[in-house]
Coordinates of C-alpha atoms in Angstrom, one line a residue:
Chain A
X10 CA -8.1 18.0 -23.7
X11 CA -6.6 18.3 -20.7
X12 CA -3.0 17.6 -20.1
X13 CA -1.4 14.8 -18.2
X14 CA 0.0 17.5 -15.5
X15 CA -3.7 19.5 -14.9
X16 CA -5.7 15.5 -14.8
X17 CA -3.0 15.0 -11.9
X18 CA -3.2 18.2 -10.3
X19 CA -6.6 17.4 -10.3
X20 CA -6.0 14.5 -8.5
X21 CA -4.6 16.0 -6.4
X22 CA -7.0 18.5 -5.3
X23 CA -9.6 15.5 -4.9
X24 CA -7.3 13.5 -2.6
X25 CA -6.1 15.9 0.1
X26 CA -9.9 17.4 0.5
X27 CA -11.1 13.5 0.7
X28 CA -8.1 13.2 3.2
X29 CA -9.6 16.4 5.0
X30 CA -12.8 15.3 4.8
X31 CA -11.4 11.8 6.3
X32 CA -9.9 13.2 9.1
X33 CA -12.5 15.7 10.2
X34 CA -15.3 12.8 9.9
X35 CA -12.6 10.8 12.4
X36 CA -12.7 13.4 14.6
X37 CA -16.5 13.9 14.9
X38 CA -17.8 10.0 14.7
X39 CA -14.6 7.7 16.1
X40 CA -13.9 4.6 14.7
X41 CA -17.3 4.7 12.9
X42 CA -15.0 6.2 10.3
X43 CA -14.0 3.7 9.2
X44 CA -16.9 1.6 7.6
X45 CA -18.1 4.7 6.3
X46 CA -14.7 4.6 3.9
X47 CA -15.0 1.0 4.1
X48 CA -18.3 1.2 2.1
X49 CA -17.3 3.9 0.0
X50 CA -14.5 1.5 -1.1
X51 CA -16.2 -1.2 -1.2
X52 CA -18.8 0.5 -3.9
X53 CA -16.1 1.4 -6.0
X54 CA -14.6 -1.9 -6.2
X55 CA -17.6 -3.4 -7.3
X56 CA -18.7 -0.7 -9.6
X57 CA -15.2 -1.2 -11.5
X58 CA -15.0 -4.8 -11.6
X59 CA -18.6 -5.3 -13.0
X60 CA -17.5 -6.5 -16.2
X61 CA -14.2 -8.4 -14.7
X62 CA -13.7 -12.4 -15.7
X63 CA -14.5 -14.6 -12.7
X64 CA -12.2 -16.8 -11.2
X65 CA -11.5 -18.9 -8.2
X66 CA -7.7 -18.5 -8.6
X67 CA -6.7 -15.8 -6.6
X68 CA -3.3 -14.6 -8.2
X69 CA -5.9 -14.5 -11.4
X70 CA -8.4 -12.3 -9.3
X71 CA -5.6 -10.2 -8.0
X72 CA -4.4 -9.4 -11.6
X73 CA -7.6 -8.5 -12.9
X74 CA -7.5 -6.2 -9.7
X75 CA -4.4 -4.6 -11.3
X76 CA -5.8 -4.4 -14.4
X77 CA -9.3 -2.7 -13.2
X78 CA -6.9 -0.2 -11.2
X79 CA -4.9 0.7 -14.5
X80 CA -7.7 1.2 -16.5
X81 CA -9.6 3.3 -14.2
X82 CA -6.4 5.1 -13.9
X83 CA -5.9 4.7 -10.5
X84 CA -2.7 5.6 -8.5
X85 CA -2.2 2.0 -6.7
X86 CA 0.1 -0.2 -7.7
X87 CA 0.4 -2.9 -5.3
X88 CA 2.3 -6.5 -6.1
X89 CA 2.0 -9.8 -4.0
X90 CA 4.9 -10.5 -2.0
X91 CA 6.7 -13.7 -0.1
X92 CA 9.3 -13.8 2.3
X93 CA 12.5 -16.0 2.7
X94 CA 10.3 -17.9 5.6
X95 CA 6.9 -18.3 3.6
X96 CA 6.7 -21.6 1.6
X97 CA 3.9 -20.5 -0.7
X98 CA 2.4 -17.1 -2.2
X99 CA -0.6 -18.2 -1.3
X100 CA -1.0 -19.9 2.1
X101 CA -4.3 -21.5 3.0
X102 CA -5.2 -21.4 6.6
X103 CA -8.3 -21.7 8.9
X104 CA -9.3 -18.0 8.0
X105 CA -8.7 -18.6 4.1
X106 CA -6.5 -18.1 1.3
X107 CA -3.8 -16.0 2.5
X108 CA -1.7 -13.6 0.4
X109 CA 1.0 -10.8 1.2
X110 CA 1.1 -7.8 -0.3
X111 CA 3.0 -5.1 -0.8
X112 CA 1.7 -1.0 -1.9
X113 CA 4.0 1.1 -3.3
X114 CA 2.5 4.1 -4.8
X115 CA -1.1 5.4 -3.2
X116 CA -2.8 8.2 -3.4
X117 CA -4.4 7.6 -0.2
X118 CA -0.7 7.7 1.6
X119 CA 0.3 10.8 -0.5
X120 CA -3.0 12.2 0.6
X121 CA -2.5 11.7 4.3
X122 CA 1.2 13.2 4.2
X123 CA 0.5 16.3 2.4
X124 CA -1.5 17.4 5.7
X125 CA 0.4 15.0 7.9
X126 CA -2.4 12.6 8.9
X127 CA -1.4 9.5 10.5
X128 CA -1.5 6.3 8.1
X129 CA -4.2 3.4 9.4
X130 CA -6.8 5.6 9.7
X131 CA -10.4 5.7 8.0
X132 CA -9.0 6.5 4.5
X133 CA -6.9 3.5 4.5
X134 CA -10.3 1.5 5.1
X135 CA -11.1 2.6 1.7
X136 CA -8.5 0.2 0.2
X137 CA -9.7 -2.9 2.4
X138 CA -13.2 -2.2 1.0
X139 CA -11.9 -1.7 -2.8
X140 CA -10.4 -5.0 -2.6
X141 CA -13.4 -6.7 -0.6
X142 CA -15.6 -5.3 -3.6
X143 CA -13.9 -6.3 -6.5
X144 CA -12.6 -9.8 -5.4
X145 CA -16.7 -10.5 -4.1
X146 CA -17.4 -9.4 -7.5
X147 CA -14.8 -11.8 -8.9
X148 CA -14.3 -14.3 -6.4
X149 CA -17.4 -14.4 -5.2
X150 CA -15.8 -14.9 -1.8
X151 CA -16.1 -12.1 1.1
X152 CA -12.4 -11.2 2.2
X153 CA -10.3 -8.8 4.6
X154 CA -7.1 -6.6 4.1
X155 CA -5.3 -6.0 7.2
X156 CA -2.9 -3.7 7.2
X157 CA 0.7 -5.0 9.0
X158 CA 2.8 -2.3 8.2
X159 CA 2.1 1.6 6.8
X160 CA 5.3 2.7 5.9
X161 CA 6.7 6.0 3.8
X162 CA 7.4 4.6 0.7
X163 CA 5.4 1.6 0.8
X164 CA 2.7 -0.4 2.9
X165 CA 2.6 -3.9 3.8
X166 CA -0.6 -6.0 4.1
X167 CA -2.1 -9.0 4.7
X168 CA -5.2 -10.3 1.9
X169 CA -7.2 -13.4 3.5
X170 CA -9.8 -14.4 1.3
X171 CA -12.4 -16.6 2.7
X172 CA -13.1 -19.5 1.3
X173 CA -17.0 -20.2 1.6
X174 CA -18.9 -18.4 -1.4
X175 CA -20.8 -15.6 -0.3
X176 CA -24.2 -15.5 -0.1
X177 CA -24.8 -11.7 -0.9
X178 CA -27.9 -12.3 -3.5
X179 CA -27.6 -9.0 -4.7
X180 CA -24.7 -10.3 -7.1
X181 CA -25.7 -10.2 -10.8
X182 CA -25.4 -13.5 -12.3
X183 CA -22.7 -14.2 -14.9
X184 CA -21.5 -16.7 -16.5
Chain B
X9 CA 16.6 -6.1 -6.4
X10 CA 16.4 -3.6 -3.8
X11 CA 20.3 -2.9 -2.5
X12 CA 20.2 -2.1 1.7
X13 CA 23.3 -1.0 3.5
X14 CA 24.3 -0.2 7.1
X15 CA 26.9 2.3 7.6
X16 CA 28.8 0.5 9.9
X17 CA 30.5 3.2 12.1
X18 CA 27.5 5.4 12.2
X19 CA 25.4 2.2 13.9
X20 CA 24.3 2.3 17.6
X21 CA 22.7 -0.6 17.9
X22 CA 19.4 1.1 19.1
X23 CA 17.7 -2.0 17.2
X24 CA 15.2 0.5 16.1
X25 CA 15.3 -0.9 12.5
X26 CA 15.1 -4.3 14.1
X27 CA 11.8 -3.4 15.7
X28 CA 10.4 -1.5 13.0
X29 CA 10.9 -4.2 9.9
X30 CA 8.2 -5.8 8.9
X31 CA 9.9 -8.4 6.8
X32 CA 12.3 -8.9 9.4
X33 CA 15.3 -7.9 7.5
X34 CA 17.0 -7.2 10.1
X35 CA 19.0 -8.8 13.4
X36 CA 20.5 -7.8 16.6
X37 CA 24.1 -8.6 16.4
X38 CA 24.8 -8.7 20.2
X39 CA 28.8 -9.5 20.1
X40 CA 29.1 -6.5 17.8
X41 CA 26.3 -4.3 19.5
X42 CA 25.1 -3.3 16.1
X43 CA 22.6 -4.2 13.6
X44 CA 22.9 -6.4 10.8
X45 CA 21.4 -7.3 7.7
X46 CA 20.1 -10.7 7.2
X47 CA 17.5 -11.0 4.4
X48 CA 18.0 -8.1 2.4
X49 CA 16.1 -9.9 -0.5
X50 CA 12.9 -9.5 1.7
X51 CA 13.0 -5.5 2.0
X52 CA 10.1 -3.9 0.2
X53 CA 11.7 -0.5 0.4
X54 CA 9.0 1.0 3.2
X55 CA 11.9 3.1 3.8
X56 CA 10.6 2.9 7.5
X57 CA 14.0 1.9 8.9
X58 CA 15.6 4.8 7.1
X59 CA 13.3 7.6 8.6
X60 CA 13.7 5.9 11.5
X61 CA 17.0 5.3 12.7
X62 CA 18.7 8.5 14.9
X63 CA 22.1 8.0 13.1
X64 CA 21.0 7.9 9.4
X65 CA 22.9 4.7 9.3
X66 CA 20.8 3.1 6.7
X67 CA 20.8 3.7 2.9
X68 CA 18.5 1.8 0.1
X69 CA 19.8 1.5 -3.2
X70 CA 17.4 0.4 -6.6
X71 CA 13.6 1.2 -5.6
X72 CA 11.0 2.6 -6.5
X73 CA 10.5 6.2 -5.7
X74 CA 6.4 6.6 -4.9
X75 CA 4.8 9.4 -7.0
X76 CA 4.6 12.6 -4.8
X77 CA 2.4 14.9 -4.9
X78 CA 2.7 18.1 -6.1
X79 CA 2.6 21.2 -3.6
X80 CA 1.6 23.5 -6.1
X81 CA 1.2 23.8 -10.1
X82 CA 2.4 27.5 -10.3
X83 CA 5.5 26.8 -8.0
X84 CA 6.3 23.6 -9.5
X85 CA 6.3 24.8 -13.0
X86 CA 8.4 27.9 -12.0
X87 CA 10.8 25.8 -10.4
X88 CA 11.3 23.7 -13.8
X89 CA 13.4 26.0 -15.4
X90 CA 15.9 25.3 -12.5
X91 CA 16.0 21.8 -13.2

């Protein structure tokens, strides 16, 4: 079996030659980078949450979120987040139901640094499409994660979940 | 909660950090020409301000360290003995 230290090294290895990879497909395609990792993260949110409870309630959805991440023992731990200036957690606007939130550890960001690719690029689309799959598989509801802030230790972003159901009939039914 | 401090003397009011926040923990003191901390409850410990600022002015106390990656099995378990 192997040991906590050789599953992360291995890890490891995976990330920095996806954040390659990432960075060699920006150079060749442009921004068309970006819904390729968007995709790719978008399959893998769906793929984990195909079991997950439904809900409408999106501090449920984003738990389950947390919950698919732990138990596919993924490396991103993120946490809502509000402000001295924001009156609610969730804030519902013209776009949708709007929701800070704050990354800390990512293997995406660790990725980028070990070769010293800039954050915002393609493989950061991966997380935007992660979420978009899970919560459509949850939610039901199509939604975008816009990233405000990449920093060092920690990213800052902006969930807006849209509030008409979508109409994606490939969904499986569930109760 | 995360602890933020700005080393006073070592401040050139560059407003770098000011700029750079994006919880806006931060303001422009003009009378002082320095920065100063106005919502430290709203820092999420980016750590963006830190890297940032020419003077190393800024310190962060009680956060959370991200997980690193390693540089290299071999050197890293070498290096444990030293530790």
């Amino acid at each position: 079996m192997p040991t906590l230290l050789e599953t992360r090294a291995s890890l490891q290895e995976a990330m920095v030659f996806l954040g390659a990879l990432a960075s060699g497909i920006e150079q060749a395609i442009g921004e068309s980078a970006n819904s390729i990792s968007y995709l790719a993260g978008k399959h893998l949110g769906m793929a984990f949450s195909e079991d997950a409870p439904r809900t409408g309630d999106i501090e449920q959805a984003l738990r389950s979120v947390t919950e698919i991440l732990q138990k596919n023992n993924c490396l991103w731990q993120f946490e809502p987040f509000q402000p001295h200036d924001r009156p609610a957690l969730v804030e519902t606007t013209d776009a949708g139901d709007q929701v800070l939130l704050v990354f800390r550890d990512c293997m995406i960001r660790q990725s980028l640094f070990r070769f010293g690719h800039h954050q915002k690029g393609s493989l950061c689309n991966m997380m935007y499409g992660f979420f978009s799959g899970a919560l459509l598989n949850i939610m039901r509801r199509d939604s975008t994660l816009e990233i405000l802030h990449a920093g060092e230790n920690g990213c800052y972003k902006k969930l807006t979940v849209g509030r008409t159901v979508s109409a994606d009939t490939s969904l499986p039914e569930r109760g | 909660m995360i602890e933020i401090e700005i080393h006073d003397q070592s401040c050139r009011g560059c407003q770098l950090c000011v700029d750079i926040c994006p919880t806006k923990v931060f303001e422009y003191d003009a009378a002082q020409a320095k920065a100063v901390i106005r919502h430290a409850e709203d820092c999420i410990a980016c750590l963006s301000c830190a890297y940032l600022c020419p003077s190393g002015a800024l310190t962060h106390g009680n956060y959370h360290v991200v997980k690193n990656f390693y540089r290299d099995l071999d050197f890293s378990q070498k290096m444990e003995k030293f530790l």
